[in-house]
Structure formats: C-alpha cells, structure tokens
Amino acid sequence: MTASPFLDDPGEEFARQIALAVASPIEDVRAMHIRAAEHFAALAKASRLPLPPRK
C-alpha cells in the first residue's frame, strides 16, 4: 500500500466508516457514516491512494 501523507489514512477511515454504517441500527446515523465514507473515498482518490480491498 502506498504511504499516506495523512495521519489517518483515508482508505482506512473509509473502511472504518463503512463498518460503523453497517453496525448502526439508526438510519440517520448510518447515513452520516456513509457520507463520511464517501468523503474519505474522494480524498483517497484525489491523493491517489488505494482503498482497502473488498472482502
């Protein structure tokens, strides 16, 4: 994996937000985590960093 110039790697944050969205029973909270995941995915893409592989 490419070294990230960020303290918190956007790809790892993307994966963490997706996991939190899946775990949340509250729809509004789930939507908040999905928006955060989209933000981190865009940040990783703009920085040319890979996202974690799909499981």
PDB file of N, CA and C in Angstrom:
ATOM      1  N   MET A   1       0.839  -1.171   0.000  1.00  0.00           N
ATOM      2  CA  MET A   1       0.000   0.000   0.000  1.00  0.00           C
ATOM      3  C   MET A   1       0.889   1.241   0.000  1.00  0.00           C
ATOM      4  N   THR A   2       0.490   2.255  -0.748  1.00  0.00           N
ATOM      5  CA  THR A   2       1.235   3.498  -0.841  1.00  0.00           C
ATOM      6  C   THR A   2       1.233   4.205   0.517  1.00  0.00           C
ATOM      7  N   ALA A   3       2.383   4.768   0.876  1.00  0.00           N
ATOM      8  CA  ALA A   3       2.462   5.510   2.136  1.00  0.00           C
ATOM      9  C   ALA A   3       1.562   6.736   2.045  1.00  0.00           C
ATOM     10  N   SER A   4       0.798   6.943   3.064  1.00  0.00           N
ATOM     11  CA  SER A   4      -0.152   8.054   3.089  1.00  0.00           C
ATOM     12  C   SER A   4       0.481   9.279   3.735  1.00  0.00           C
ATOM     13  N   PRO A   5       0.267  10.459   3.135  1.00  0.00           N
ATOM     14  CA  PRO A   5       0.769  11.678   3.765  1.00  0.00           C
ATOM     15  C   PRO A   5      -0.125  12.154   4.912  1.00  0.00           C
ATOM     16  N   PHE A   6      -1.195  11.425   5.189  1.00  0.00           N
ATOM     17  CA  PHE A   6      -2.155  11.796   6.222  1.00  0.00           C
ATOM     18  C   PHE A   6      -1.864  11.041   7.521  1.00  0.00           C
ATOM     19  N   LEU A   7      -2.177  11.657   8.648  1.00  0.00           N
ATOM     20  CA  LEU A   7      -2.048  10.959   9.931  1.00  0.00           C
ATOM     21  C   LEU A   7      -2.983   9.756   9.972  1.00  0.00           C
ATOM     22  N   ASP A   8      -4.221   9.951   9.543  1.00  0.00           N
ATOM     23  CA  ASP A   8      -5.200   8.878   9.453  1.00  0.00           C
ATOM     24  C   ASP A   8      -5.435   8.605   7.974  1.00  0.00           C
ATOM     25  N   ASP A   9      -4.992   7.447   7.506  1.00  0.00           N
ATOM     26  CA  ASP A   9      -5.101   7.102   6.096  1.00  0.00           C
ATOM     27  C   ASP A   9      -6.557   7.139   5.645  1.00  0.00           C
ATOM     28  N   PRO A  10      -6.886   7.892   4.590  1.00  0.00           N
ATOM     29  CA  PRO A  10      -8.270   7.988   4.126  1.00  0.00           C
ATOM     30  C   PRO A  10      -8.877   6.633   3.753  1.00  0.00           C
ATOM     31  N   GLY A  11      -8.072   5.736   3.220  1.00  0.00           N
ATOM     32  CA  GLY A  11      -8.578   4.409   2.877  1.00  0.00           C
ATOM     33  C   GLY A  11      -9.009   3.631   4.105  1.00  0.00           C
ATOM     34  N   GLU A  12      -8.226   3.719   5.160  1.00  0.00           N
ATOM     35  CA  GLU A  12      -8.581   3.043   6.411  1.00  0.00           C
ATOM     36  C   GLU A  12      -9.800   3.704   7.054  1.00  0.00           C
ATOM     37  N   GLU A  13      -9.859   5.019   6.990  1.00  0.00           N
ATOM     38  CA  GLU A  13     -11.021   5.733   7.537  1.00  0.00           C
ATOM     39  C   GLU A  13     -12.277   5.393   6.749  1.00  0.00           C
ATOM     40  N   PHE A  14     -12.148   5.250   5.423  1.00  0.00           N
ATOM     41  CA  PHE A  14     -13.269   4.833   4.583  1.00  0.00           C
ATOM     42  C   PHE A  14     -13.820   3.493   5.077  1.00  0.00           C
ATOM     43  N   ALA A  15     -12.923   2.523   5.267  1.00  0.00           N
ATOM     44  CA  ALA A  15     -13.341   1.190   5.723  1.00  0.00           C
ATOM     45  C   ALA A  15     -13.984   1.260   7.106  1.00  0.00           C
ATOM     46  N   ARG A  16     -13.439   2.077   7.986  1.00  0.00           N
ATOM     47  CA  ARG A  16     -13.985   2.206   9.344  1.00  0.00           C
ATOM     48  C   ARG A  16     -15.389   2.810   9.311  1.00  0.00           C
ATOM     49  N   GLN A  17     -15.589   3.816   8.471  1.00  0.00           N
ATOM     50  CA  GLN A  17     -16.906   4.448   8.375  1.00  0.00           C
ATOM     51  C   GLN A  17     -17.945   3.477   7.794  1.00  0.00           C
ATOM     52  N   ILE A  18     -17.539   2.671   6.820  1.00  0.00           N
ATOM     53  CA  ILE A  18     -18.454   1.672   6.257  1.00  0.00           C
ATOM     54  C   ILE A  18     -18.845   0.669   7.343  1.00  0.00           C
ATOM     55  N   ALA A  19     -17.878   0.221   8.131  1.00  0.00           N
ATOM     56  CA  ALA A  19     -18.178  -0.728   9.214  1.00  0.00           C
ATOM     57  C   ALA A  19     -19.133  -0.114  10.228  1.00  0.00           C
ATOM     58  N   LEU A  20     -18.927   1.148  10.563  1.00  0.00           N
ATOM     59  CA  LEU A  20     -19.826   1.820  11.505  1.00  0.00           C
ATOM     60  C   LEU A  20     -21.229   1.969  10.916  1.00  0.00           C
ATOM     61  N   ALA A  21     -21.306   2.254   9.622  1.00  0.00           N
ATOM     62  CA  ALA A  21     -22.622   2.380   8.976  1.00  0.00           C
ATOM     63  C   ALA A  21     -23.373   1.061   9.007  1.00  0.00           C
ATOM     64  N   VAL A  22     -22.675  -0.019   8.729  1.00  0.00           N
ATOM     65  CA  VAL A  22     -23.304  -1.343   8.727  1.00  0.00           C
ATOM     66  C   VAL A  22     -23.781  -1.717  10.130  1.00  0.00           C
ATOM     67  N   ALA A  23     -23.021  -1.324  11.136  1.00  0.00           N
ATOM     68  CA  ALA A  23     -23.351  -1.697  12.514  1.00  0.00           C
ATOM     69  C   ALA A  23     -24.460  -0.840  13.131  1.00  0.00           C
ATOM     70  N   SER A  24     -24.747   0.313  12.540  1.00  0.00           N
ATOM     71  CA  SER A  24     -25.704   1.226  13.157  1.00  0.00           C
ATOM     72  C   SER A  24     -27.155   0.834  12.878  1.00  0.00           C
ATOM     73  N   PRO A  25     -27.957   0.736  13.936  1.00  0.00           N
ATOM     74  CA  PRO A  25     -29.377   0.437  13.742  1.00  0.00           C
ATOM     75  C   PRO A  25     -30.204   1.694  13.436  1.00  0.00           C
ATOM     76  N   ILE A  26     -29.599   2.873  13.549  1.00  0.00           N
ATOM     77  CA  ILE A  26     -30.314   4.130  13.358  1.00  0.00           C
ATOM     78  C   ILE A  26     -30.017   4.651  11.951  1.00  0.00           C
ATOM     79  N   GLU A  27     -31.061   4.838  11.159  1.00  0.00           N
ATOM     80  CA  GLU A  27     -30.892   5.210   9.749  1.00  0.00           C
ATOM     81  C   GLU A  27     -30.144   6.532   9.568  1.00  0.00           C
ATOM     82  N   ASP A  28     -30.444   7.535  10.381  1.00  0.00           N
ATOM     83  CA  ASP A  28     -29.762   8.828  10.247  1.00  0.00           C
ATOM     84  C   ASP A  28     -28.269   8.711  10.555  1.00  0.00           C
ATOM     85  N   VAL A  29     -27.925   7.909  11.542  1.00  0.00           N
ATOM     86  CA  VAL A  29     -26.515   7.704  11.887  1.00  0.00           C
ATOM     87  C   VAL A  29     -25.831   6.920  10.771  1.00  0.00           C
ATOM     88  N   ARG A  30     -26.518   5.931  10.243  1.00  0.00           N
ATOM     89  CA  ARG A  30     -25.976   5.148   9.126  1.00  0.00           C
ATOM     90  C   ARG A  30     -25.676   6.072   7.941  1.00  0.00           C
ATOM     91  N   ALA A  31     -26.606   6.982   7.628  1.00  0.00           N
ATOM     92  CA  ALA A  31     -26.415   7.920   6.517  1.00  0.00           C
ATOM     93  C   ALA A  31     -25.222   8.839   6.768  1.00  0.00           C
ATOM     94  N   MET A  32     -25.034   9.246   8.013  1.00  0.00           N
ATOM     95  CA  MET A  32     -23.900  10.095   8.359  1.00  0.00           C
ATOM     96  C   MET A  32     -22.580   9.360   8.086  1.00  0.00           C
ATOM     97  N   HIS A  33     -22.504   8.090   8.450  1.00  0.00           N
ATOM     98  CA  HIS A  33     -21.288   7.311   8.219  1.00  0.00           C
ATOM     99  C   HIS A  33     -21.057   7.061   6.729  1.00  0.00           C
ATOM    100  N   ILE A  34     -22.122   6.880   5.968  1.00  0.00           N
ATOM    101  CA  ILE A  34     -21.989   6.698   4.522  1.00  0.00           C
ATOM    102  C   ILE A  34     -21.431   7.977   3.889  1.00  0.00           C
ATOM    103  N   ARG A  35     -21.942   9.144   4.306  1.00  0.00           N
ATOM    104  CA  ARG A  35     -21.418  10.417   3.780  1.00  0.00           C
ATOM    105  C   ARG A  35     -19.938  10.579   4.143  1.00  0.00           C
ATOM    106  N   ALA A  36     -19.568  10.213   5.350  1.00  0.00           N
ATOM    107  CA  ALA A  36     -18.160  10.304   5.759  1.00  0.00           C
ATOM    108  C   ALA A  36     -17.309   9.349   4.924  1.00  0.00           C
ATOM    109  N   ALA A  37     -17.812   8.152   4.671  1.00  0.00           N
ATOM    110  CA  ALA A  37     -17.077   7.187   3.847  1.00  0.00           C
ATOM    111  C   ALA A  37     -16.884   7.725   2.435  1.00  0.00           C
ATOM    112  N   GLU A  38     -17.906   8.357   1.884  1.00  0.00           N
ATOM    113  CA  GLU A  38     -17.789   8.950   0.547  1.00  0.00           C
ATOM    114  C   GLU A  38     -16.735  10.053   0.543  1.00  0.00           C
ATOM    115  N   HIS A  39     -16.694  10.837   1.607  1.00  0.00           N
ATOM    116  CA  HIS A  39     -15.692  11.900   1.726  1.00  0.00           C
ATOM    117  C   HIS A  39     -14.287  11.303   1.737  1.00  0.00           C
ATOM    118  N   PHE A  40     -14.061  10.282   2.557  1.00  0.00           N
ATOM    119  CA  PHE A  40     -12.735   9.671   2.647  1.00  0.00           C
ATOM    120  C   PHE A  40     -12.352   8.969   1.349  1.00  0.00           C
ATOM    121  N   ALA A  41     -13.320   8.374   0.655  1.00  0.00           N
ATOM    122  CA  ALA A  41     -13.033   7.748  -0.636  1.00  0.00           C
ATOM    123  C   ALA A  41     -12.592   8.800  -1.645  1.00  0.00           C
ATOM    124  N   ALA A  42     -13.273   9.937  -1.670  1.00  0.00           N
ATOM    125  CA  ALA A  42     -12.893  11.014  -2.585  1.00  0.00           C
ATOM    126  C   ALA A  42     -11.515  11.572  -2.238  1.00  0.00           C
ATOM    127  N   LEU A  43     -11.235  11.702  -0.962  1.00  0.00           N
ATOM    128  CA  LEU A  43      -9.934  12.191  -0.520  1.00  0.00           C
ATOM    129  C   LEU A  43      -8.824  11.224  -0.927  1.00  0.00           C
ATOM    130  N   ALA A  44      -9.060   9.937  -0.742  1.00  0.00           N
ATOM    131  CA  ALA A  44      -8.076   8.924  -1.140  1.00  0.00           C
ATOM    132  C   ALA A  44      -7.861   8.951  -2.654  1.00  0.00           C
ATOM    133  N   LYS A  45      -8.948   9.060  -3.401  1.00  0.00           N
ATOM    134  CA  LYS A  45      -8.846   9.093  -4.860  1.00  0.00           C
ATOM    135  C   LYS A  45      -8.070  10.325  -5.317  1.00  0.00           C
ATOM    136  N   ALA A  46      -8.384  11.484  -4.761  1.00  0.00           N
ATOM    137  CA  ALA A  46      -7.686  12.718  -5.130  1.00  0.00           C
ATOM    138  C   ALA A  46      -6.208  12.661  -4.764  1.00  0.00           C
ATOM    139  N   SER A  47      -5.887  11.916  -3.718  1.00  0.00           N
ATOM    140  CA  SER A  47      -4.496  11.782  -3.268  1.00  0.00           C
ATOM    141  C   SER A  47      -3.799  10.586  -3.917  1.00  0.00           C
ATOM    142  N   ARG A  48      -4.524   9.906  -4.800  1.00  0.00           N
ATOM    143  CA  ARG A  48      -4.026   8.714  -5.499  1.00  0.00           C
ATOM    144  C   ARG A  48      -3.589   7.610  -4.543  1.00  0.00           C
ATOM    145  N   LEU A  49      -4.384   7.449  -3.486  1.00  0.00           N
ATOM    146  CA  LEU A  49      -4.151   6.372  -2.521  1.00  0.00           C
ATOM    147  C   LEU A  49      -5.173   5.270  -2.766  1.00  0.00           C
ATOM    148  N   PRO A  50      -4.775   4.017  -2.587  1.00  0.00           N
ATOM    149  CA  PRO A  50      -5.727   2.926  -2.808  1.00  0.00           C
ATOM    150  C   PRO A  50      -6.701   2.785  -1.641  1.00  0.00           C
ATOM    151  N   LEU A  51      -7.887   2.290  -1.949  1.00  0.00           N
ATOM    152  CA  LEU A  51      -8.853   1.933  -0.910  1.00  0.00           C
ATOM    153  C   LEU A  51      -8.575   0.495  -0.510  1.00  0.00           C
ATOM    154  N   PRO A  52      -8.977   0.103   0.688  1.00  0.00           N
ATOM    155  CA  PRO A  52      -8.764  -1.286   1.102  1.00  0.00           C
ATOM    156  C   PRO A  52      -9.488  -2.239   0.145  1.00  0.00           C
ATOM    157  N   PRO A  53      -8.943  -3.443  -0.039  1.00  0.00           N
ATOM    158  CA  PRO A  53      -9.608  -4.408  -0.932  1.00  0.00           C
ATOM    159  C   PRO A  53     -10.957  -4.814  -0.373  1.00  0.00           C
ATOM    160  N   ARG A  54     -11.895  -5.113  -1.267  1.00  0.00           N
ATOM    161  CA  ARG A  54     -13.213  -5.576  -0.844  1.00  0.00           C
ATOM    162  C   ARG A  54     -13.123  -6.980  -0.294  1.00  0.00           C
ATOM    163  N   LYS A  55     -13.935  -7.237   0.715  1.00  0.00           N
ATOM    164  CA  LYS A  55     -13.936  -8.571   1.349  1.00  0.00           C
ATOM    165  C   LYS A  55     -14.983  -9.441   0.736  1.00  0.00           C
TER     166      LYS A  55
END
